[in-house]
CSV table of C-alpha atoms in Angstrom, one decimal:
chain,number,residue,atom,x,y,z
A,1,MET,CA,-14.0,-7.8,-1.5
A,2,PRO,CA,-11.4,-8.0,-4.2
A,3,LEU,CA,-7.9,-8.3,-3.8
A,4,GLN,CA,-5.8,-4.8,-3.3
A,5,SER,CA,-2.0,-4.9,-4.7
A,6,MET,CA,-0.7,-2.1,-2.6
A,7,THR,CA,1.4,0.0,-5.3
A,8,GLY,CA,-0.8,2.4,-8.1
A,9,PHE,CA,-0.4,5.8,-9.1
A,10,ALA,CA,-3.5,8.4,-9.8
A,11,ARG,CA,-3.7,12.0,-11.0
A,12,ARG,CA,-6.9,14.2,-11.2
A,13,GLU,CA,-6.9,17.7,-12.6
A,14,GLY,CA,-9.4,20.1,-12.9
A,15,SER,CA,-11.0,23.6,-12.2
A,16,SER,CA,-12.3,25.9,-9.8
A,17,GLY,CA,-13.5,29.7,-10.7
A,18,ARG,CA,-10.2,30.8,-11.1
A,19,HIS,CA,-8.1,28.1,-9.7
A,20,ARG,CA,-6.6,24.8,-11.1
A,21,TRP,CA,-6.3,21.9,-8.9
A,22,ALA,CA,-4.3,18.8,-9.2
A,23,TRP,CA,-3.7,16.0,-7.1
A,24,GLU,CA,-1.3,12.8,-7.6
A,25,LEU,CA,-1.1,9.7,-5.5
A,26,ARG,CA,1.0,7.4,-5.3
A,27,SER,CA,1.2,4.0,-3.3
A,28,VAL,CA,3.2,1.5,-2.7
A,29,ASN,CA,4.1,-2.0,0.0
A,30,GLY,CA,4.2,-0.8,3.7
A,31,LYS,CA,3.4,-3.1,6.4
A,32,GLY,CA,0.3,-0.7,7.6
A,33,LEU,CA,-1.4,2.7,5.6
A,34,ASP,CA,0.9,5.5,6.2
A,35,ILE,CA,-0.6,8.6,4.5
A,36,ARG,CA,2.0,11.4,3.6
A,37,LEU,CA,1.0,14.7,2.7
A,38,ARG,CA,2.3,17.8,0.6
A,39,LEU,CA,-0.4,20.3,1.4
A,40,PRO,CA,0.1,24.2,-0.5
A,41,GLN,CA,0.8,26.6,2.5
A,42,GLY,CA,-2.4,27.9,4.0
A,43,LEU,CA,-4.2,24.8,3.0
A,44,GLU,CA,-3.8,22.4,5.2
A,45,ARG,CA,-7.6,22.0,6.1
A,46,PHE,CA,-8.3,19.8,3.8
A,47,GLU,CA,-5.8,17.1,6.1
A,48,PRO,CA,-8.5,15.6,7.6
A,49,ASP,CA,-10.2,15.1,4.8
A,50,CYS,CA,-7.9,13.3,3.5
A,51,ARG,CA,-6.9,10.7,5.6
A,52,ARG,CA,-10.4,9.9,5.8
A,53,LEU,CA,-11.2,9.6,2.4
A,54,ALA,CA,-7.9,7.4,2.0
A,55,SER,CA,-8.5,5.5,5.2
A,56,GLU,CA,-12.5,4.3,3.8
A,57,LEU,CA,-10.6,2.6,0.7
A,58,PHE,CA,-7.7,1.4,1.5
A,59,ALA,CA,-5.9,-1.1,4.9
A,60,ARG,CA,-1.8,-0.9,3.7
A,61,GLY,CA,0.5,0.9,2.0
A,62,ASN,CA,2.7,3.9,2.0
A,63,LEU,CA,0.0,6.2,0.4
A,64,GLN,CA,1.3,10.0,-0.8
A,65,ILE,CA,-1.3,12.3,-1.3
A,66,GLY,CA,0.0,15.8,-3.1
A,67,LEU,CA,-2.0,18.5,-4.4
A,68,THR,CA,-0.9,21.6,-6.1
A,69,VAL,CA,-3.1,24.8,-6.5
A,70,SER,CA,-2.8,27.6,-9.0
A,71,GLY,CA,-4.6,30.9,-9.3
A,72,GLY,CA,-5.4,31.7,-13.0
A,73,GLU,CA,-6.3,34.9,-15.2
A,74,ALA,CA,-8.4,36.8,-12.5
A,75,ALA,CA,-10.0,40.5,-12.9
A,76,VAL,CA,-7.8,43.3,-10.9
A,77,GLU,CA,-9.6,46.2,-9.1
A,78,ALA,CA,-8.6,49.8,-8.2
A,79,VAL,CA,-8.9,51.1,-4.9
A,80,VAL,CA,-8.2,54.1,-4.1
A,81,ASN,CA,-6.9,54.7,-0.4
A,82,GLN,CA,-9.1,57.5,0.5
A,83,GLY,CA,-6.4,58.1,3.4
A,84,ALA,CA,-4.3,59.0,0.9
A,85,LEU,CA,-5.7,61.2,-1.0
A,86,SER,CA,-7.5,63.0,0.9
A,87,ALA,CA,-3.5,63.9,2.6
A,88,VAL,CA,-2.6,64.8,-0.8
A,89,LEU,CA,-5.4,67.4,-1.5
A,90,LYS,CA,-5.1,68.8,1.7
A,91,LEU,CA,-1.7,69.7,1.7
A,92,ARG,CA,-2.3,71.2,-2.3
A,93,GLU,CA,-4.7,73.1,-0.4
A,94,GLN,CA,-1.8,74.2,2.5
A,95,LEU,CA,0.9,75.4,-0.3
A,96,GLY,CA,-2.2,77.5,-1.6
A,97,ASP,CA,-0.1,79.6,-4.3
A,98,LEU,CA,3.2,78.0,-3.9
A,99,VAL,CA,2.5,74.6,-6.7
A,100,ASP,CA,0.6,74.8,-10.0
A,101,PRO,CA,-3.6,75.7,-9.2
A,102,ALA,CA,-4.2,73.7,-12.4
A,103,PRO,CA,-6.4,70.4,-11.3
A,104,LEU,CA,-4.5,67.0,-10.8
A,105,LYS,CA,-4.0,64.9,-13.1
A,106,PHE,CA,-4.9,61.5,-13.4
A,107,ASP,CA,-2.1,60.1,-14.6
A,108,THR,CA,-0.5,62.5,-11.5
A,109,LEU,CA,-2.7,60.8,-9.2
A,110,LEU,CA,-1.2,57.2,-10.6
A,111,SER,CA,2.2,58.3,-9.8
A,112,ILE,CA,1.6,59.1,-6.5
A,113,ARG,CA,2.5,55.8,-4.2
A,114,GLY,CA,-0.1,54.5,-2.1
A,115,ILE,CA,-3.3,57.2,-3.7
A,116,ILE,CA,-4.3,54.3,-5.6
A,117,ASP,CA,-3.6,50.2,-5.7
A,118,PHE,CA,-4.8,47.4,-8.1
A,119,ARG,CA,-5.3,44.2,-6.4
A,120,GLU,CA,-7.3,41.4,-7.1
A,121,PRO,CA,-11.1,41.0,-5.8
A,122,GLU,CA,-10.7,39.0,-2.4
A,123,GLU,CA,-12.2,35.6,-2.4
A,124,SER,CA,-15.5,35.7,-0.5
A,125,GLU,CA,-16.6,32.5,1.9
A,126,SER,CA,-19.1,31.0,-0.3
A,127,GLU,CA,-16.1,31.2,-3.1
A,128,ARG,CA,-13.6,29.8,-1.4
A,129,ALA,CA,-16.5,26.8,-0.2
A,130,ALA,CA,-17.2,26.1,-3.8
A,131,ARG,CA,-13.5,25.7,-4.7
A,132,ASP,CA,-12.9,23.8,-1.6
A,133,ALA,CA,-15.6,21.4,-2.2
A,134,ASP,CA,-14.5,21.2,-6.0
A,135,ILE,CA,-11.0,20.6,-4.9
A,136,LEU,CA,-12.4,17.3,-2.7
A,137,ALA,CA,-14.6,15.9,-5.0
A,138,GLY,CA,-11.4,15.4,-7.2
A,139,LEU,CA,-9.2,14.1,-4.3
A,140,ALA,CA,-12.4,11.3,-4.1
A,141,LEU,CA,-12.1,10.9,-7.8
A,142,ALA,CA,-8.6,10.1,-7.4
A,143,LEU,CA,-8.6,8.1,-4.4
A,144,ASP,CA,-11.5,5.8,-6.7
A,145,ASP,CA,-9.0,5.9,-10.1
A,146,LEU,CA,-5.9,4.6,-7.1
A,147,ARG,CA,-7.8,1.7,-5.7
A,148,SER,CA,-9.0,0.6,-9.3
A,149,MET,CA,-5.5,1.1,-10.4
A,150,ARG,CA,-4.7,-1.5,-6.8
A,151,GLU,CA,-7.5,-3.9,-7.8
A,152,GLU,CA,-6.5,-4.4,-11.0
A,153,GLU,CA,-2.9,-5.5,-10.1
A,154,GLY,CA,-4.2,-7.5,-7.1
A,155,SER,CA,-6.7,-9.6,-9.5
A,156,ALA,CA,-3.7,-10.0,-11.4
A,157,LEU,CA,-1.8,-10.9,-8.2
A,158,GLY,CA,-4.4,-13.3,-7.3
A,159,GLN,CA,-4.1,-15.7,-10.6
A,160,ILE,CA,-0.7,-16.1,-9.8
A,161,LEU,CA,-1.0,-17.2,-6.3
A,162,LEU,CA,-3.5,-19.3,-7.0
A,163,ALA,CA,-1.6,-21.1,-9.4
A,164,GLN,CA,1.4,-21.3,-6.9
A,165,VAL,CA,-0.9,-22.6,-4.1
A,166,ASP,CA,-2.2,-25.3,-6.7
A,167,ARG,CA,1.7,-26.1,-7.5
A,168,ILE,CA,2.1,-26.7,-4.0
A,169,ALA,CA,-0.7,-28.7,-3.8
A,170,HIS,CA,0.1,-31.0,-6.6
A,171,LEU,CA,4.1,-31.2,-5.1
A,172,THR,CA,2.0,-32.4,-2.0
A,173,ALA,CA,0.3,-35.0,-3.4
A,174,THR,CA,3.4,-36.3,-5.1
A,175,ILE,CA,4.9,-36.4,-2.1
A,176,GLU,CA,2.4,-37.9,-0.2
A,177,GLY,CA,1.8,-40.6,-3.5
A,178,ASP,CA,5.6,-40.9,-4.0
A,179,PRO,CA,6.5,-45.4,-3.3
A,180,SER,CA,8.8,-44.7,-0.3
A,181,ARG,CA,5.9,-43.7,1.7
A,182,SER,CA,4.6,-47.4,1.3
A,183,PRO,CA,4.0,-49.0,4.5
A,184,SER,CA,6.9,-52.1,2.8
A,185,ALA,CA,8.9,-49.7,1.7
A,186,ILE,CA,8.9,-47.5,5.2
A,187,ALA,CA,9.6,-51.3,7.3
A,188,GLU,CA,12.1,-52.0,4.7
A,189,ARG,CA,14.0,-49.1,5.5
A,190,LEU,CA,13.3,-49.6,9.2
A,191,ALA,CA,14.7,-53.2,9.7
A,192,GLN,CA,17.7,-52.1,7.4
A,193,GLN,CA,18.4,-49.3,10.3
A,194,VAL,CA,17.7,-51.6,12.8
A,195,ALA,CA,19.7,-54.3,11.5
A,196,LEU,CA,22.8,-51.4,11.0
A,197,MET,CA,22.0,-50.9,14.7
A,198,MET,CA,22.3,-54.2,15.9
A,199,GLU,CA,25.7,-54.9,13.6
A,200,GLY,CA,27.3,-51.5,15.7
A,201,ALA,CA,26.3,-52.7,19.2
A,202,SER,CA,27.1,-55.8,21.0
A,203,SER,CA,24.4,-55.3,23.9
A,204,LEU,CA,21.5,-53.5,23.3
A,205,ASP,CA,19.0,-52.7,25.7
A,206,ARG,CA,15.6,-53.8,24.3
A,207,ASP,CA,13.6,-50.4,25.8
A,208,ARG,CA,16.6,-48.4,23.8
A,209,LEU,CA,15.7,-50.5,20.8
A,210,TYR,CA,12.5,-50.0,21.3
A,211,ALA,CA,13.1,-46.2,21.6
A,212,GLU,CA,15.4,-45.9,18.2
A,213,VAL,CA,12.5,-47.7,16.0
A,214,ALA,CA,10.1,-45.7,17.8
A,215,LEU,CA,12.3,-42.2,16.3
A,216,LEU,CA,13.2,-43.6,13.1
A,217,ALA,CA,9.7,-44.5,12.5
A,218,THR,CA,8.7,-40.8,13.2
A,219,LYS,CA,10.9,-39.3,11.0
A,220,ALA,CA,9.8,-41.7,8.4
A,221,ASP,CA,6.5,-40.8,8.7
A,222,LEU,CA,5.2,-37.5,6.3
A,223,ARG,CA,1.6,-37.9,6.9
A,224,GLU,CA,1.4,-34.6,9.8
A,225,GLU,CA,3.1,-32.9,7.6
A,226,ILE,CA,1.3,-33.7,4.8
A,227,ASP,CA,-1.9,-32.6,6.0
A,228,ARG,CA,-0.6,-29.4,7.4
A,229,LEU,CA,-0.3,-28.7,3.9
A,230,GLY,CA,-3.6,-29.6,3.2
A,231,SER,CA,-5.3,-27.6,5.7
A,232,HIS,CA,-3.1,-24.2,4.7
A,233,VAL,CA,-3.7,-25.2,0.8
A,234,ALA,CA,-7.7,-24.9,1.8
A,235,ALA,CA,-6.9,-21.9,3.5
A,236,ALA,CA,-4.9,-19.8,1.3
A,237,ARG,CA,-7.7,-20.8,-1.6
A,238,ASP,CA,-10.7,-19.6,0.9
A,239,LEU,CA,-8.9,-16.0,1.6
A,240,LEU,CA,-7.8,-15.2,-2.3
A,241,ALA,CA,-11.5,-16.4,-3.1
A,242,LYS,CA,-12.4,-14.2,0.3
A,243,GLY,CA,-10.4,-11.1,-1.0
A,244,GLY,CA,-9.9,-7.5,0.8
A,245,PRO,CA,-7.2,-6.9,3.0
A,246,VAL,CA,-5.8,-10.5,3.0
A,247,GLY,CA,-2.0,-10.3,2.9
A,248,ARG,CA,-1.2,-10.4,6.6
A,249,LYS,CA,-3.2,-14.1,6.9
A,250,LEU,CA,-1.2,-15.7,3.2
A,251,ASP,CA,2.1,-14.2,4.5
A,252,PHE,CA,1.7,-16.4,8.1
A,253,LEU,CA,-0.2,-18.9,6.1
A,254,ALA,CA,3.3,-18.3,3.4
A,255,GLN,CA,5.5,-18.8,6.8
A,256,GLU,CA,3.6,-22.4,7.9
A,257,PHE,CA,4.1,-23.8,4.3
A,258,ASN,CA,7.8,-23.2,4.5
A,259,ARG,CA,8.0,-24.6,8.3
A,260,GLU,CA,6.8,-28.1,6.8
A,261,SER,CA,8.4,-28.7,3.7
A,262,ASN,CA,11.5,-27.8,5.9
A,263,THR,CA,10.6,-30.7,8.2
A,264,ILE,CA,9.7,-32.6,4.6
A,265,CYS,CA,13.0,-32.3,3.3
A,266,SER,CA,14.5,-32.9,6.7
A,267,LYS,CA,13.3,-36.3,7.0
A,268,SER,CA,13.2,-37.4,3.6
A,269,ASN,CA,15.6,-40.2,2.6
A,270,ALA,CA,14.2,-40.6,-1.1
A,271,ALA,CA,15.7,-38.9,-3.7
A,272,ALA,CA,12.3,-38.1,-5.2
A,273,VAL,CA,10.7,-36.9,-1.9
A,274,SER,CA,13.7,-35.0,-1.5
A,275,ALA,CA,13.4,-33.3,-4.8
A,276,ALA,CA,10.2,-32.4,-4.5
A,277,GLY,CA,10.3,-30.9,-1.3
A,278,ILE,CA,13.2,-28.7,-2.6
A,279,GLU,CA,10.9,-27.3,-5.6
A,280,LEU,CA,8.2,-27.3,-2.4
A,281,LYS,CA,10.5,-24.5,-0.8
A,282,VAL,CA,11.3,-22.6,-4.5
A,283,VAL,CA,7.2,-22.3,-5.2
A,284,ILE,CA,6.7,-21.3,-1.7
A,285,ASP,CA,9.0,-18.8,-1.9
A,286,GLN,CA,7.4,-17.7,-4.8
A,287,PHE,CA,4.2,-17.2,-3.3
A,288,ARG,CA,5.6,-15.4,-0.2
A,289,GLU,CA,7.4,-12.9,-2.4
A,290,GLN,CA,4.3,-11.8,-4.1
A,291,VAL,CA,2.4,-11.7,-1.7
A,292,GLN,CA,4.2,-9.1,-0.1
A,293,ASN,CA,2.6,-7.1,-2.8
A,294,LEU,CA,-0.9,-7.6,-1.2
A,295,GLU,CA,-3.0,-5.6,0.7
């Protein structure tokens, strides 16, 4: 599955019958999938389909879905209020000679309020169903557009993240191969530190000395941290190759990267290792920042 960024925008518009519609979608970073809808009054029936279609394509992100619908020019029909017309004619008959006996003119009827109404023809059930189907088809296209944009940005993010993982691997190898980590260099540093301990203590218990030497040896050894960094690098590469919604897992790996780099910096007593450790922390921070944009 391709990687997806959580940011994107899409717009689709079209028409159905005399109605014009437009979908507008915006997506930004989010911890989970948060879908917010803005639907015209009377079209709330689209909400379940909006949520279902979006959930089928996206796993994370704050998604805003807006719909606008407007009516175009439509035929207008004249509707005669038969009850009101009958009442007017009956009243004219009752008044008899008190009113002009000439036949009622059409413009006179138009001037009488309530006799004739002009209104748009009512929408049939089949017309409404066809319009709803067209609007939902437009939503599906807009969601596909949004997914395409998120995947395009996700692909670019993936390349950046892979380069950062490669840099982490390179710095890890630099630390591993530093001369200060050779057995002879470690032994020399231990001998110097033990000598300093002996100078500062007139009498030092042998067991205490062994414990101190063991502690110094543990602090001088970065093997465990280097191995874990290598394992995390492999896991990050696998996740980026697998694709899909892997942002949370990569964020966890970023925390693990950071933990190991902190330990290396705290243990290091060689300038080159300390420098590589600091640069490692910088790259890891950049990696974690970019991961926040990934689904």
